[in-house]
Amino acid sequence: MATVKEFRNNVRPNWCPGCGDFSVQAAIQRALANLGMEPEQVAVVSGIGCSGRISGYINTYGFHGVHGRALPLAQGLKLANRDLTVIAAGGDGDGFGIGLGHFIHAVRRNLDITYVTMDNQIYGLTKGQTSPTSGHGFKTKTTPSGNIEHAVQPIELALGAGIGFAAQGFSSDINQLTRLVELAIQHKGFSLVNVFSPCVTFNKTNTYDWFKQHIVNLENDPAYDPTDRSRAMQKVLETGGLCTGLIYRQERPSYEELIPGFQAEPVARHNLQMDPGVFGELVAEFA
């Protein structure tokens, strides 16, 4: 059984010191080790942005895709090899900007993958512009007079789209974050773990201290029921989305389980050779 050390490689992250993404990386590595997985059983697919680099920092199969396209890649990978544990990763700009359409459809499609988003409410890699999750009135280089748009609410959107597993963590609480990633991986179907991951360089508003003052930890409420979708939505609205813990979970068949005749064996194990004559006829149709 692999240890946390075996999920590390020799690539040194070039995130800014103090970046919340360090904790996300560590939480994923710890979760995989705690679940008894081996590096060759896991694939991490990421998009563009500071968070997109994470696929190169974890010792598993990795794919660094293009902006907003981590989810289509991850879904294709899972369909091609059901044996793999597939984790998609991205930031708020990558996942809830250009990738928002893919997110909504991944939720309703419900493939058995885990999506970990690092939400710092700003575009960090391009040096501090307003992102889809930046708050109203937020001042950046692109909104010097204050952001006039309202922020995307990831958990609210996910619940509205019918997600089966939604959780939210905070980079400052790595123990809770690790538990949430473990639960997400174990969930059969699409799972979202949105992480408040502060940008210490460009976001001087949504800091670690700010989150500690505003976050409501659902684990401190013994009466909270994460299987009640209506209550989950109510709690998200009550807190303005600033709640952490397991927000909602519902067990139902995954996409793969519902495909008629879908084979569990990876595509690579199938005989995909085609008769040369048949191949020639297909090519001739496009000549």
CSV table of C-alpha atoms in Angstrom, one decimal:
chain,number,residue,atom,x,y,z
A,1,MET,CA,0.0,0.0,0.0
A,2,ALA,CA,1.4,3.4,-1.1
A,3,THR,CA,2.3,6.0,1.5
A,4,VAL,CA,1.9,9.8,1.2
A,5,LYS,CA,5.6,10.0,0.2
A,6,GLU,CA,5.0,7.8,-2.8
A,7,PHE,CA,2.4,10.2,-4.1
A,8,ARG,CA,5.1,12.9,-4.2
A,9,ASN,CA,7.5,13.5,-7.0
A,10,ASN,CA,10.7,15.5,-7.5
A,11,VAL,CA,8.9,18.5,-9.2
A,12,ARG,CA,8.9,21.5,-6.9
A,13,PRO,CA,5.7,23.5,-7.0
A,14,ASN,CA,6.3,27.1,-8.1
A,15,TRP,CA,3.2,28.5,-6.3
A,16,CYS,CA,3.7,31.6,-4.2
A,17,PRO,CA,4.7,30.9,-0.6
A,18,GLY,CA,1.5,30.6,1.4
A,19,CYS,CA,-0.7,29.8,-1.5
A,20,GLY,CA,-3.7,27.7,-0.5
A,21,ASP,CA,-3.1,25.3,-3.4
A,22,PHE,CA,-0.2,23.6,-1.4
A,23,SER,CA,-2.8,22.4,1.1
A,24,VAL,CA,-5.1,21.1,-1.7
A,25,GLN,CA,-2.2,19.1,-3.1
A,26,ALA,CA,-1.3,17.7,0.3
A,27,ALA,CA,-4.9,16.8,1.0
A,28,ILE,CA,-5.2,14.9,-2.3
A,29,GLN,CA,-2.0,13.0,-1.6
A,30,ARG,CA,-3.1,12.1,2.0
A,31,ALA,CA,-6.5,11.0,0.9
A,32,LEU,CA,-5.1,8.7,-1.8
A,33,ALA,CA,-2.7,7.1,0.7
A,34,ASN,CA,-5.5,6.8,3.4
A,35,LEU,CA,-7.7,5.0,0.9
A,36,GLY,CA,-5.0,2.5,0.2
A,37,MET,CA,-4.4,3.4,-3.5
A,38,GLU,CA,-1.3,3.1,-5.6
A,39,PRO,CA,0.0,5.9,-7.9
A,40,GLU,CA,-0.7,3.8,-11.0
A,41,GLN,CA,-4.4,3.5,-10.1
A,42,VAL,CA,-5.0,7.3,-10.2
A,43,ALA,CA,-5.1,10.0,-12.9
A,44,VAL,CA,-5.1,13.7,-12.1
A,45,VAL,CA,-6.4,16.0,-15.0
A,46,SER,CA,-6.1,19.7,-14.7
A,47,GLY,CA,-6.8,22.9,-16.7
A,48,ILE,CA,-5.0,26.2,-17.0
A,49,GLY,CA,-4.1,28.7,-14.2
A,50,CYS,CA,-2.0,28.4,-11.0
A,51,SER,CA,-4.2,25.4,-10.0
A,52,GLY,CA,-3.7,23.7,-13.3
A,53,ARG,CA,-0.1,22.9,-12.4
A,54,ILE,CA,-1.2,20.4,-9.7
A,55,SER,CA,-1.3,17.5,-12.2
A,56,GLY,CA,2.4,17.7,-12.5
A,57,TYR,CA,3.1,17.9,-8.7
A,58,ILE,CA,1.4,14.6,-7.7
A,59,ASN,CA,2.9,11.2,-8.5
A,60,THR,CA,0.1,9.7,-10.5
A,61,TYR,CA,-0.9,9.7,-14.1
A,62,GLY,CA,-1.3,13.3,-15.1
A,63,PHE,CA,-2.7,15.4,-17.9
A,64,HIS,CA,-2.4,19.2,-18.1
A,65,GLY,CA,-5.1,20.2,-20.5
A,66,VAL,CA,-6.3,23.5,-21.9
A,67,HIS,CA,-8.3,26.2,-20.3
A,68,GLY,CA,-11.7,25.1,-19.0
A,69,ARG,CA,-11.4,21.6,-20.5
A,70,ALA,CA,-10.3,19.5,-17.5
A,71,LEU,CA,-13.8,17.9,-17.1
A,72,PRO,CA,-14.2,16.7,-20.7
A,73,LEU,CA,-10.8,15.1,-20.6
A,74,ALA,CA,-11.4,13.5,-17.2
A,75,GLN,CA,-14.8,12.1,-18.4
A,76,GLY,CA,-13.2,10.6,-21.5
A,77,LEU,CA,-10.5,9.1,-19.5
A,78,LYS,CA,-12.9,7.5,-17.1
A,79,LEU,CA,-15.0,6.0,-19.9
A,80,ALA,CA,-11.9,4.6,-21.5
A,81,ASN,CA,-10.6,3.1,-18.3
A,82,ARG,CA,-13.2,2.5,-15.5
A,83,ASP,CA,-10.4,1.0,-13.3
A,84,LEU,CA,-8.8,4.4,-12.9
A,85,THR,CA,-9.6,6.7,-10.0
A,86,VAL,CA,-10.0,10.0,-11.9
A,87,ILE,CA,-9.6,13.4,-10.3
A,88,ALA,CA,-10.1,16.6,-12.2
A,89,ALA,CA,-8.7,19.8,-10.8
A,90,GLY,CA,-9.0,23.5,-11.6
A,91,GLY,CA,-9.5,27.0,-10.3
A,92,ASP,CA,-12.5,29.3,-10.2
A,93,GLY,CA,-11.6,31.0,-13.5
A,94,ASP,CA,-10.9,27.7,-15.2
A,95,GLY,CA,-13.9,25.8,-13.8
A,96,PHE,CA,-16.6,28.5,-13.4
A,97,GLY,CA,-15.7,30.8,-16.3
A,98,ILE,CA,-14.8,29.2,-19.6
A,99,GLY,CA,-15.4,25.7,-18.1
A,100,LEU,CA,-18.8,26.5,-16.6
A,101,GLY,CA,-20.8,24.8,-19.3
A,102,HIS,CA,-18.8,21.6,-18.9
A,103,PHE,CA,-19.3,21.7,-15.2
A,104,ILE,CA,-23.1,21.8,-15.4
A,105,HIS,CA,-23.2,19.0,-17.8
A,106,ALA,CA,-20.7,16.9,-15.9
A,107,VAL,CA,-23.0,17.3,-12.8
A,108,ARG,CA,-26.1,16.1,-14.6
A,109,ARG,CA,-24.2,13.3,-16.5
A,110,ASN,CA,-22.8,11.9,-13.2
A,111,LEU,CA,-19.7,10.0,-14.3
A,112,ASP,CA,-17.7,8.6,-11.4
A,113,ILE,CA,-15.0,11.3,-11.1
A,114,THR,CA,-14.0,13.7,-8.5
A,115,TYR,CA,-13.7,17.5,-9.2
A,116,VAL,CA,-11.5,19.5,-6.9
A,117,THR,CA,-11.7,23.3,-7.5
A,118,MET,CA,-9.3,25.8,-5.9
A,119,ASP,CA,-11.3,29.0,-5.5
A,120,ASN,CA,-9.3,32.1,-4.7
A,121,GLN,CA,-11.8,34.6,-6.2
A,122,ILE,CA,-9.2,36.1,-8.5
A,123,TYR,CA,-7.1,35.3,-11.6
A,124,GLY,CA,-3.8,34.7,-10.1
A,125,LEU,CA,-1.6,33.4,-12.9
A,126,THR,CA,-2.4,36.4,-15.1
A,127,LYS,CA,-1.6,38.8,-12.2
A,128,GLY,CA,-4.8,39.7,-10.5
A,129,GLN,CA,-7.9,40.2,-12.5
A,130,THR,CA,-11.6,39.8,-11.5
A,131,SER,CA,-12.7,36.1,-11.7
A,132,PRO,CA,-16.2,34.6,-11.9
A,133,THR,CA,-16.3,34.1,-8.1
A,134,SER,CA,-15.1,37.6,-7.2
A,135,GLY,CA,-17.5,39.5,-5.0
A,136,HIS,CA,-19.6,42.5,-6.0
A,137,GLY,CA,-17.6,45.6,-5.4
A,138,PHE,CA,-14.3,43.7,-5.5
A,139,LYS,CA,-11.4,46.0,-6.8
A,140,THR,CA,-8.8,44.5,-9.1
A,141,LYS,CA,-6.8,45.7,-12.1
A,142,THR,CA,-9.7,45.1,-14.4
A,143,THR,CA,-12.3,46.5,-12.0
A,144,PRO,CA,-10.5,49.5,-10.3
A,145,SER,CA,-13.9,51.1,-9.4
A,146,GLY,CA,-15.3,47.8,-8.0
A,147,ASN,CA,-16.8,44.7,-9.6
A,148,ILE,CA,-20.3,45.4,-10.9
A,149,GLU,CA,-21.1,41.8,-11.5
A,150,HIS,CA,-22.3,39.3,-8.9
A,151,ALA,CA,-20.3,36.2,-8.1
A,152,VAL,CA,-20.9,32.7,-9.4
A,153,GLN,CA,-21.9,30.4,-6.4
A,154,PRO,CA,-20.4,27.0,-7.2
A,155,ILE,CA,-22.3,24.9,-4.6
A,156,GLU,CA,-25.6,26.7,-5.3
A,157,LEU,CA,-25.2,25.9,-9.0
A,158,ALA,CA,-24.2,22.3,-8.3
A,159,LEU,CA,-27.2,21.7,-6.1
A,160,GLY,CA,-29.5,23.3,-8.7
A,161,ALA,CA,-28.1,21.0,-11.4
A,162,GLY,CA,-28.8,17.9,-9.3
A,163,ILE,CA,-25.4,17.0,-8.0
A,164,GLY,CA,-25.1,13.8,-6.0
A,165,PHE,CA,-22.1,14.9,-3.8
A,166,ALA,CA,-21.1,18.5,-2.9
A,167,ALA,CA,-18.6,19.5,-0.3
A,168,GLN,CA,-16.6,22.6,0.5
A,169,GLY,CA,-13.2,22.9,2.3
A,170,PHE,CA,-10.7,25.5,3.4
A,171,SER,CA,-7.0,25.3,2.8
A,172,SER,CA,-6.3,26.3,6.4
A,173,ASP,CA,-8.1,23.1,7.6
A,174,ILE,CA,-6.2,20.4,5.9
A,175,ASN,CA,-7.6,17.6,8.1
A,176,GLN,CA,-11.2,18.4,7.2
A,177,LEU,CA,-10.2,18.9,3.5
A,178,THR,CA,-8.5,15.5,3.5
A,179,ARG,CA,-11.6,13.8,4.8
A,180,LEU,CA,-13.8,15.5,2.2
A,181,VAL,CA,-11.5,14.4,-0.6
A,182,GLU,CA,-11.6,10.9,0.7
A,183,LEU,CA,-15.4,10.9,0.8
A,184,ALA,CA,-15.6,12.4,-2.7
A,185,ILE,CA,-13.4,9.7,-4.2
A,186,GLN,CA,-15.4,7.0,-2.5
A,187,HIS,CA,-18.7,8.4,-3.8
A,188,LYS,CA,-20.0,6.6,-6.8
A,189,GLY,CA,-20.8,9.4,-9.3
A,190,PHE,CA,-19.7,12.9,-9.9
A,191,SER,CA,-18.4,14.6,-6.7
A,192,LEU,CA,-17.4,18.3,-6.2
A,193,VAL,CA,-15.0,19.5,-3.5
A,194,ASN,CA,-14.8,23.3,-3.8
A,195,VAL,CA,-11.9,24.7,-1.8
A,196,PHE,CA,-11.5,28.2,-0.5
A,197,SER,CA,-7.8,28.5,-1.4
A,198,PRO,CA,-6.5,32.1,-0.7
A,199,CYS,CA,-4.2,33.9,-3.2
A,200,VAL,CA,-1.7,35.6,-0.9
A,201,THR,CA,-0.2,37.7,-3.7
A,202,PHE,CA,-3.1,39.4,-5.5
A,203,ASN,CA,-6.2,38.9,-3.3
A,204,LYS,CA,-5.8,41.1,-0.2
A,205,THR,CA,-9.6,40.9,0.6
A,206,ASN,CA,-10.4,37.2,0.8
A,207,THR,CA,-7.5,36.3,3.1
A,208,TYR,CA,-7.0,33.4,5.5
A,209,ASP,CA,-8.1,35.6,8.4
A,210,TRP,CA,-11.1,36.8,6.4
A,211,PHE,CA,-12.3,33.3,5.8
A,212,LYS,CA,-11.7,32.3,9.4
A,213,GLN,CA,-14.1,35.1,10.4
A,214,HIS,CA,-16.8,34.3,7.9
A,215,ILE,CA,-16.9,30.5,7.3
A,216,VAL,CA,-19.5,28.4,8.9
A,217,ASN,CA,-18.3,24.8,9.5
A,218,LEU,CA,-21.2,22.4,9.1
A,219,GLU,CA,-19.4,19.8,11.2
A,220,ASN,CA,-20.0,21.9,14.2
A,221,ASP,CA,-23.8,21.4,13.8
A,222,PRO,CA,-24.8,17.9,14.8
A,223,ALA,CA,-28.3,18.4,13.6
A,224,TYR,CA,-27.3,19.2,10.0
A,225,ASP,CA,-28.4,16.4,7.6
A,226,PRO,CA,-26.4,16.3,4.3
A,227,THR,CA,-28.9,14.0,2.7
A,228,ASP,CA,-31.6,16.7,2.8
A,229,ARG,CA,-31.2,18.7,-0.5
A,230,SER,CA,-33.6,21.4,0.5
A,231,ARG,CA,-31.8,22.0,3.7
A,232,ALA,CA,-28.5,22.0,1.9
A,233,MET,CA,-29.6,24.7,-0.4
A,234,GLN,CA,-31.1,26.7,2.5
A,235,LYS,CA,-27.8,26.5,4.3
A,236,VAL,CA,-25.8,27.6,1.3
A,237,LEU,CA,-28.2,30.6,0.9
A,238,GLU,CA,-28.1,31.5,4.6
A,239,THR,CA,-24.3,31.6,4.6
A,240,GLY,CA,-23.8,33.2,1.2
A,241,GLY,CA,-22.0,30.0,0.2
A,242,LEU,CA,-19.4,30.4,3.0
A,243,CYS,CA,-19.9,27.0,4.6
A,244,THR,CA,-17.5,24.1,4.8
A,245,GLY,CA,-18.0,20.4,5.3
A,246,LEU,CA,-20.1,17.8,3.5
A,247,ILE,CA,-23.0,19.8,2.2
A,248,TYR,CA,-25.0,17.2,0.3
A,249,ARG,CA,-24.8,13.6,-0.6
A,250,GLN,CA,-27.2,11.3,-2.5
A,251,GLU,CA,-26.4,7.8,-3.7
A,252,ARG,CA,-27.6,6.9,-7.2
A,253,PRO,CA,-26.3,5.0,-10.2
A,254,SER,CA,-23.4,6.6,-12.0
A,255,TYR,CA,-23.4,7.3,-15.8
A,256,GLU,CA,-21.2,4.3,-16.5
A,257,GLU,CA,-23.6,1.9,-14.7
A,258,LEU,CA,-26.5,3.1,-16.8
A,259,ILE,CA,-24.9,2.6,-20.3
A,260,PRO,CA,-26.3,-0.5,-22.0
A,261,GLY,CA,-23.6,-3.0,-22.6
A,262,PHE,CA,-20.8,-0.9,-21.2
A,263,GLN,CA,-17.8,-3.0,-20.5
A,264,ALA,CA,-15.8,-2.6,-17.4
A,265,GLU,CA,-12.5,-3.5,-19.1
A,266,PRO,CA,-10.3,-0.6,-20.2
A,267,VAL,CA,-10.4,0.1,-24.0
A,268,ALA,CA,-6.7,-0.6,-24.2
A,269,ARG,CA,-7.4,-4.3,-23.3
A,270,HIS,CA,-9.8,-4.7,-26.3
A,271,ASN,CA,-8.8,-5.9,-29.7
A,272,LEU,CA,-9.2,-2.7,-31.7
A,273,GLN,CA,-7.6,-3.9,-34.9
A,274,MET,CA,-9.6,-3.3,-38.1
A,275,ASP,CA,-9.5,-5.3,-41.3
A,276,PRO,CA,-7.4,-3.3,-43.8
A,277,GLY,CA,-10.0,-3.7,-46.5
A,278,VAL,CA,-12.7,-2.1,-44.3
A,279,PHE,CA,-10.4,0.7,-43.2
A,280,GLY,CA,-9.6,1.4,-46.9
A,281,GLU,CA,-13.3,1.7,-47.7
A,282,LEU,CA,-13.9,4.1,-44.8
A,283,VAL,CA,-11.0,6.3,-46.0
A,284,ALA,CA,-12.2,6.2,-49.6
A,285,GLU,CA,-15.5,7.8,-48.5
A,286,PHE,CA,-13.6,11.0,-47.6
A,287,ALA,CA,-11.4,11.1,-50.6
